[in-house]
Tab-separated table of C-alpha atoms in Angstrom:
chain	number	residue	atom	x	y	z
D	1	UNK	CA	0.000	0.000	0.000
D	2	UNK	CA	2.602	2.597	0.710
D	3	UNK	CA	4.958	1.276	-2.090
D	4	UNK	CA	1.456	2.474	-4.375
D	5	UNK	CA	1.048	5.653	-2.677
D	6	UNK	CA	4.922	6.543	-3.642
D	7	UNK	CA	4.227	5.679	-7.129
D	8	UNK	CA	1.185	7.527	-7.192
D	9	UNK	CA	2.705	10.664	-5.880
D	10	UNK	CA	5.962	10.186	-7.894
D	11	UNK	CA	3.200	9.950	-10.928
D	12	UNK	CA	1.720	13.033	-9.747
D	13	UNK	CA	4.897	15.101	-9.431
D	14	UNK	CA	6.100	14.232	-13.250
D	15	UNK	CA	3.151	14.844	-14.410
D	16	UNK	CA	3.273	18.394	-12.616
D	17	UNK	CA	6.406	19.189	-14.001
D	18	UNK	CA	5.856	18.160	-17.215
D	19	UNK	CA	3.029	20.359	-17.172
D	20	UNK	CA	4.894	23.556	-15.415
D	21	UNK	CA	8.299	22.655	-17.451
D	22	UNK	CA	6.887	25.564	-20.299
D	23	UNK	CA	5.800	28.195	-17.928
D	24	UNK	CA	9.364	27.381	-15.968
D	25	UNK	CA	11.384	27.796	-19.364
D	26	UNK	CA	9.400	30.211	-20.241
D	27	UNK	CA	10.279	32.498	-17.270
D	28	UNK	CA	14.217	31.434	-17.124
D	29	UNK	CA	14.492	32.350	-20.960
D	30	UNK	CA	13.485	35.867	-19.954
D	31	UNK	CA	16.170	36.607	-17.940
D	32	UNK	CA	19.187	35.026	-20.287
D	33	UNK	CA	21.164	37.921	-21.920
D	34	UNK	CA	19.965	38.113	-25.315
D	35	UNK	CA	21.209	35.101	-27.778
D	36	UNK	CA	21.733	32.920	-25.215
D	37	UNK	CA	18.368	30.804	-25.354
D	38	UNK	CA	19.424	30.595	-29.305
D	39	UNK	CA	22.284	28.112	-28.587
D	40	UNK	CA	22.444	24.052	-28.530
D	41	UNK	CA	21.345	22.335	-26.692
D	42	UNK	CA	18.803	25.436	-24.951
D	43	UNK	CA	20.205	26.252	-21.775
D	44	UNK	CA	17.541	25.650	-19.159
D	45	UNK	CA	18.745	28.324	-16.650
D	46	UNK	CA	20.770	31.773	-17.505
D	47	UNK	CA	24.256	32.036	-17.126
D	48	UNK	CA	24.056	35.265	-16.091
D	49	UNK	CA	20.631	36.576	-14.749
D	50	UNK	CA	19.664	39.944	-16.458
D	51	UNK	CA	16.378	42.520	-16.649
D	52	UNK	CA	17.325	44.379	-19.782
D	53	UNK	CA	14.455	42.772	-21.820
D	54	UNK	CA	11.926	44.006	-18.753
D	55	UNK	CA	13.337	47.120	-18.825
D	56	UNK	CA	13.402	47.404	-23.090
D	57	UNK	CA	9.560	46.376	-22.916
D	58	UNK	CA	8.679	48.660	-20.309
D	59	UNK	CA	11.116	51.897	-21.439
D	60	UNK	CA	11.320	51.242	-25.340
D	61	UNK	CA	8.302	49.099	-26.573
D	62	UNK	CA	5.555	50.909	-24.521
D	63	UNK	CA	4.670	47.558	-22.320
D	64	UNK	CA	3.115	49.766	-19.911
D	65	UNK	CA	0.570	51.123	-21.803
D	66	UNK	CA	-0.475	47.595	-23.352
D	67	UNK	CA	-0.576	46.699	-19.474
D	68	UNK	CA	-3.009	49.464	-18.769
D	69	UNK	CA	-5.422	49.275	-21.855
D	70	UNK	CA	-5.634	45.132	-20.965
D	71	UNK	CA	-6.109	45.864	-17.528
D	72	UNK	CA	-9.115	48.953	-18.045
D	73	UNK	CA	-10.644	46.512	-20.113
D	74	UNK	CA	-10.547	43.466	-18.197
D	75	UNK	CA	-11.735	45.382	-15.470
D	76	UNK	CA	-14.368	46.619	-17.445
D	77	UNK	CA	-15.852	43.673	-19.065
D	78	UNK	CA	-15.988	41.836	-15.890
D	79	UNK	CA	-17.657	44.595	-13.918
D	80	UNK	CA	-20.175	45.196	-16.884
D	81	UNK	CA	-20.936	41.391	-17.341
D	82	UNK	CA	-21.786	40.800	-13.770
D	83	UNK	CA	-23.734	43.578	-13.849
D	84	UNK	CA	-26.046	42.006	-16.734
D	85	UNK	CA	-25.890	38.312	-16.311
D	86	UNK	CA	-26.258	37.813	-12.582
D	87	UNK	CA	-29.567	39.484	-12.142
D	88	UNK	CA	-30.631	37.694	-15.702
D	89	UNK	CA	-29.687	34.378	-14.408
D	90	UNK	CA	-31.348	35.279	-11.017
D	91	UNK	CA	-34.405	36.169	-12.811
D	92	UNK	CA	-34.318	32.503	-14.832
D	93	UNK	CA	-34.194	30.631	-12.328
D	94	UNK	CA	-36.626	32.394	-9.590
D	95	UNK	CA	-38.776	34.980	-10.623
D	96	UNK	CA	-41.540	33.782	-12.648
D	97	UNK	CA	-42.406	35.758	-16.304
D	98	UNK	CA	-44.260	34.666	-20.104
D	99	UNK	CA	-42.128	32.889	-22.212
D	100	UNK	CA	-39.078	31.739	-19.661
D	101	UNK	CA	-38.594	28.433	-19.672
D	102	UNK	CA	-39.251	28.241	-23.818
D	103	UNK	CA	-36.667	32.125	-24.207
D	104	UNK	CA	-34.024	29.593	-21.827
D	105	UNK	CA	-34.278	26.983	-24.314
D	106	UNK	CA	-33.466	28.812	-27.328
D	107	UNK	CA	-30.252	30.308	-25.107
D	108	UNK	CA	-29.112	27.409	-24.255
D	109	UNK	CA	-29.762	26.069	-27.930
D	110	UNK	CA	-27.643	28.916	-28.915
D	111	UNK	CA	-24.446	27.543	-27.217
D	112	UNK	CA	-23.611	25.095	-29.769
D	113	UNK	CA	-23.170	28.115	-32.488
D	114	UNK	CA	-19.367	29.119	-32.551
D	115	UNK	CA	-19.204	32.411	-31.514
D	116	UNK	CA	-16.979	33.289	-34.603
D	117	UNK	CA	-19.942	33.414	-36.940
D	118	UNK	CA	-20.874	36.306	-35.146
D	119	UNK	CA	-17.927	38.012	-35.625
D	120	UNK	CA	-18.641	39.678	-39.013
D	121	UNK	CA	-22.028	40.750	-38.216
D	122	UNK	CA	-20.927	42.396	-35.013
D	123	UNK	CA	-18.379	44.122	-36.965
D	124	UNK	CA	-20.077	45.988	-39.210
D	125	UNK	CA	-22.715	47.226	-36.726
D	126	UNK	CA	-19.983	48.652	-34.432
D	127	UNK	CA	-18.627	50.195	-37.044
D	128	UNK	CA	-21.968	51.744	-38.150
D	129	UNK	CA	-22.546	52.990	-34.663
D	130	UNK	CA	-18.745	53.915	-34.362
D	131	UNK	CA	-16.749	52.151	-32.014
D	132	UNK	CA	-14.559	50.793	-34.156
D	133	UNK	CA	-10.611	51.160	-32.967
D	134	UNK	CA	-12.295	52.146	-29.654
D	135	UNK	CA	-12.046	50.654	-26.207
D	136	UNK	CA	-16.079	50.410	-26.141
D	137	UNK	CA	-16.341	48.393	-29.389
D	138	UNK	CA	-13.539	45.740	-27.622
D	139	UNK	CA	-16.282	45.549	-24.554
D	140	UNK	CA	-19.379	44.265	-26.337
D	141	UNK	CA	-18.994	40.798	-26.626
D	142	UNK	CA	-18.199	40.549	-22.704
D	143	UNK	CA	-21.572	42.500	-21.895
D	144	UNK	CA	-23.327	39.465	-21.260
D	145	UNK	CA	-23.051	35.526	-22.211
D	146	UNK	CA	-25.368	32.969	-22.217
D	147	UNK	CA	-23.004	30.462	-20.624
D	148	UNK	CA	-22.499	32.637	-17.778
D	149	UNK	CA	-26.026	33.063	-17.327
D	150	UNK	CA	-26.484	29.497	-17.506
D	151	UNK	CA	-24.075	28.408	-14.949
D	152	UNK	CA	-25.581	31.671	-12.444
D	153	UNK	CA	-29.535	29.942	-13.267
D	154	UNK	CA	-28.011	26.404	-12.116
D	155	UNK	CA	-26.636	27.779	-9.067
D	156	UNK	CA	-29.955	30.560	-8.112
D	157	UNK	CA	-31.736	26.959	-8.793
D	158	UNK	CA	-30.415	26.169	-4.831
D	159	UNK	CA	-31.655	28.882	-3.193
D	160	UNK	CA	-34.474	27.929	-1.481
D	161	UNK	CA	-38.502	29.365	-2.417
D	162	UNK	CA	-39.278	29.627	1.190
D	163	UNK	CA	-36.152	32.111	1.822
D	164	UNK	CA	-37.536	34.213	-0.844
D	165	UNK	CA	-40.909	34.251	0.422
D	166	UNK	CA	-40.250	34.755	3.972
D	167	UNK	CA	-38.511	38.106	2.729
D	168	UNK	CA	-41.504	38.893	0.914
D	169	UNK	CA	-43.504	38.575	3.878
D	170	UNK	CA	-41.854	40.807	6.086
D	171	UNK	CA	-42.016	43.625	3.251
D	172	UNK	CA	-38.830	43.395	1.225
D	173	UNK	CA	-38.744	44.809	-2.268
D	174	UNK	CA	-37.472	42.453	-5.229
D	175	UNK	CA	-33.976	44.763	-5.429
D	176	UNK	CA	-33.693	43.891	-1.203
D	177	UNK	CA	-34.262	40.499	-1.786
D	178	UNK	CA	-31.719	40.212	-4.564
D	179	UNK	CA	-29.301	42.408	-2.698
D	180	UNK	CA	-29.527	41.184	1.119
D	181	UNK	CA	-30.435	37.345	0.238
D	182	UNK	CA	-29.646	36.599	-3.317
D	183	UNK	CA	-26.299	37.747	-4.062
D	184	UNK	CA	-24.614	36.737	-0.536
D	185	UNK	CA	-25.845	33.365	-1.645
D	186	UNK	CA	-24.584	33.740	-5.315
D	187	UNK	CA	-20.870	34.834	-4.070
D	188	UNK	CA	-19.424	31.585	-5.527
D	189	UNK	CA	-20.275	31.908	-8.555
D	190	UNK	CA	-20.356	35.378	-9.203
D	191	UNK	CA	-16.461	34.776	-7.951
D	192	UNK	CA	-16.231	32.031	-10.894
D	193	UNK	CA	-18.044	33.936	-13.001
D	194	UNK	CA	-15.622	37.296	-12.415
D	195	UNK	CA	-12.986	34.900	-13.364
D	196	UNK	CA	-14.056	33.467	-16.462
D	197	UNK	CA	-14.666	36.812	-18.097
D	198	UNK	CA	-11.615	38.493	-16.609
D	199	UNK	CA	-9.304	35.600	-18.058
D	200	UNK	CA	-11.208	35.240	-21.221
D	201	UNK	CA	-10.939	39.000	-21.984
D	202	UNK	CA	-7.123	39.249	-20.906
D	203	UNK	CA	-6.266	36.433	-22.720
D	204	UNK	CA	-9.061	37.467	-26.099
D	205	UNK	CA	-6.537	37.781	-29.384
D	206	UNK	CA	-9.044	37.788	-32.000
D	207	UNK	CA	-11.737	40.476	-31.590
D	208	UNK	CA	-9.200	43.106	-29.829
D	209	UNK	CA	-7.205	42.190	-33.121
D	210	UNK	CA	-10.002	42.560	-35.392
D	211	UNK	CA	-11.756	46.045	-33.679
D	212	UNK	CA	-8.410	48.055	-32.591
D	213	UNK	CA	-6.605	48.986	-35.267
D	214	UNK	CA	-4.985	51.895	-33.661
D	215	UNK	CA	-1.494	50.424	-31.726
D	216	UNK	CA	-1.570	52.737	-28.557
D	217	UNK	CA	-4.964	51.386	-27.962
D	218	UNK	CA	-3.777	47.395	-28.248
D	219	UNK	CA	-4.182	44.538	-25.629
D	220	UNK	CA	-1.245	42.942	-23.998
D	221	UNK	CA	-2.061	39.568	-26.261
D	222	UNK	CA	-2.101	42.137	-29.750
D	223	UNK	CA	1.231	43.672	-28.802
D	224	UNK	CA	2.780	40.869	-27.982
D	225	UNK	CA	1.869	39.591	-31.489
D	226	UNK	CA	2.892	42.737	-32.836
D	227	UNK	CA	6.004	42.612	-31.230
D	228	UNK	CA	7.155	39.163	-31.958
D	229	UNK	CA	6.871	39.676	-36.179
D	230	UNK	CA	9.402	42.795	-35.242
D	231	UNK	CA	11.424	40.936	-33.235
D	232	UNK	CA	11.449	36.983	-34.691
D	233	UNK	CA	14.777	36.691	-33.593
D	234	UNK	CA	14.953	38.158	-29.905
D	235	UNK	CA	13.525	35.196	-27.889
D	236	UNK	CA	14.090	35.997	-25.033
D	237	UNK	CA	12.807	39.826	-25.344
D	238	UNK	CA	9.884	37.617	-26.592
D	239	UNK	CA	9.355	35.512	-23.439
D	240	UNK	CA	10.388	38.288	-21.106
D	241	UNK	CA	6.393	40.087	-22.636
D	242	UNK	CA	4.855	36.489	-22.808
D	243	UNK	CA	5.740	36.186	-18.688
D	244	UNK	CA	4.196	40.386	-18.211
D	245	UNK	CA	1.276	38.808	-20.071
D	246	UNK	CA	0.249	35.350	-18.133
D	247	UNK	CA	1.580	36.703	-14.532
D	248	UNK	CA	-1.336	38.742	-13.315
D	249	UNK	CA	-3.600	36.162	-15.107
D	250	UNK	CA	-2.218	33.303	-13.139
D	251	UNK	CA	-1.635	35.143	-9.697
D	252	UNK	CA	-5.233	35.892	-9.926
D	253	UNK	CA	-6.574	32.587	-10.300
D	254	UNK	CA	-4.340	31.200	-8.303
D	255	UNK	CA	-5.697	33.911	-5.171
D	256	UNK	CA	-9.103	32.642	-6.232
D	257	UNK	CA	-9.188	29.206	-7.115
D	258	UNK	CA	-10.733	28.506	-3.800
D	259	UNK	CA	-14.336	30.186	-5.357
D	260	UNK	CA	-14.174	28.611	-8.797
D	261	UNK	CA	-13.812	25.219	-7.772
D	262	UNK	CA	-16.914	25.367	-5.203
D	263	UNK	CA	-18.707	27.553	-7.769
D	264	UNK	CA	-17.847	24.875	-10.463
D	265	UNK	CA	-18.499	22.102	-8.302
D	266	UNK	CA	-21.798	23.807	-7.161
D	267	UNK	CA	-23.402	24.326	-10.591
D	268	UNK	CA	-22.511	20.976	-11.889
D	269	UNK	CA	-24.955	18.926	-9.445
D	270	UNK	CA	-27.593	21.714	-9.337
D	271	UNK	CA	-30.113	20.634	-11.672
């Protein structure tokens, strides 16, 4: 029994590093003088350890603007999403209204279509109403999902009709109830939810790439991109911006995996 509890954890641990052996390169490439992650074999730790590609990104190649714009709009799209889809998934699951269960249906229906055929459509309108090259255009598609306001509906499903009703009874408006009962409830998920659509903005490529055209107003992910076609050959200037990009990212859900797991686990045996 113990000899199979040392394999298992001996499994475990190459499994863990094979996994975390890119992110690990990744950050020891970034602080090799430049050239140096060029030679064979790759070096897997500097020779010398050095911050002139942090300090070229951040004084010459305008890093900290990139930083900004991705976090304002991060920020942004998560704020404005949980502003939208939490009371709409509230409102699925408990308030009663014409038409919900069949205008669910058709949302959830919806899920299967890839999001990309919406891409030119949503185009051209923002560019009719314009916010194209604008930090407003790269907001709308994180307004408001239908998978987040699926997996808020599954978890609302668990809060109890006699909670609500009791709250009723002693004279609470709707807006008290869903303030005071609902959301304290819902702070799992709204935590999972937060997540999901600040990752999934941070990390977007394609629309950002698609609606800003104008370079002071790109995303970390665009100016990395930028960046690497004028600099193929510096690799490690290259890894030095891929590190600025997944650090916050990763510290973040690392703080808050505790809430995403219970939120995931929560809304996957709600029915």
């Amino acid at each position: 029994m113990k000899a199979r509890t040392i394999l298992l954890n001996l499994a475990v641990a190459i499994i863990a590093l094979i996994v975390l052996f890119p992110l690990l390169w990744m950050l020891s490439v970034s602080f090799m003088p430049t050239g140096e992650a060029a030679t064979f074999p790759p070096p897997l730790v500097p020779s010398r350890f050095t911050l002139e590609h942090y300090q070229d990104l951040f004084l010459n190649q305008g890093m900290g603007r990139y930083v900004l714009n991705s976090v304002l709009l991060a920020t942004l799209a998560t704020v404005l999403a949980l502003l939208f889809t939490v009371p709409a998934g509230y409102a699925f699951a408990k308030l009663r209204f014409r038409g919900r269960e069949r205008l669910f249906q058709v949302l959830v229906a919806a899920l299967v279509v890839p999001a990309q055929i919406g891409t030119l459509p949503l185009f051209l309108m923002l560019k009719s109403m314009g916010l194209v090259n604008t930090h407003a255009g790269a907001l709308v598609p994180w307004l408001a999902s239908i998978f987040g306001l699926f997996l808020v509906r599954q978890y609302a499903l668990s809060i109890p009709d006699e909670m609500l009703e009791a709250a009723r009874v002693d004279g609470a408006s709707e807006g008290q109830i869903f303030r005071r009962v609902v959301l304290p409830t819902l702070q799992p998920i709204v935590v999972t939810l937060g997540l999901f659509v600040f990752l999934g903005s941070w990390n977007d490529f394609l629309w950002p790439l698609i609606v800003l055209t104008d370079q002071s107003n790109y995303t970390l992910p665009v100016a990395l991109a930028a960046l690497s076609r004028e600099h193929v050959q510096d690799v490690e200037l290259m890894m030095a911006g891929a590190v600025v990009t997944v650090a916050p990212v990763l510290i973040l859900f690392l703080a808050l995996q505790r809430y995403y797991i219970r939120g995931m686990l929560a809304g996957s045996v709600k029915g």
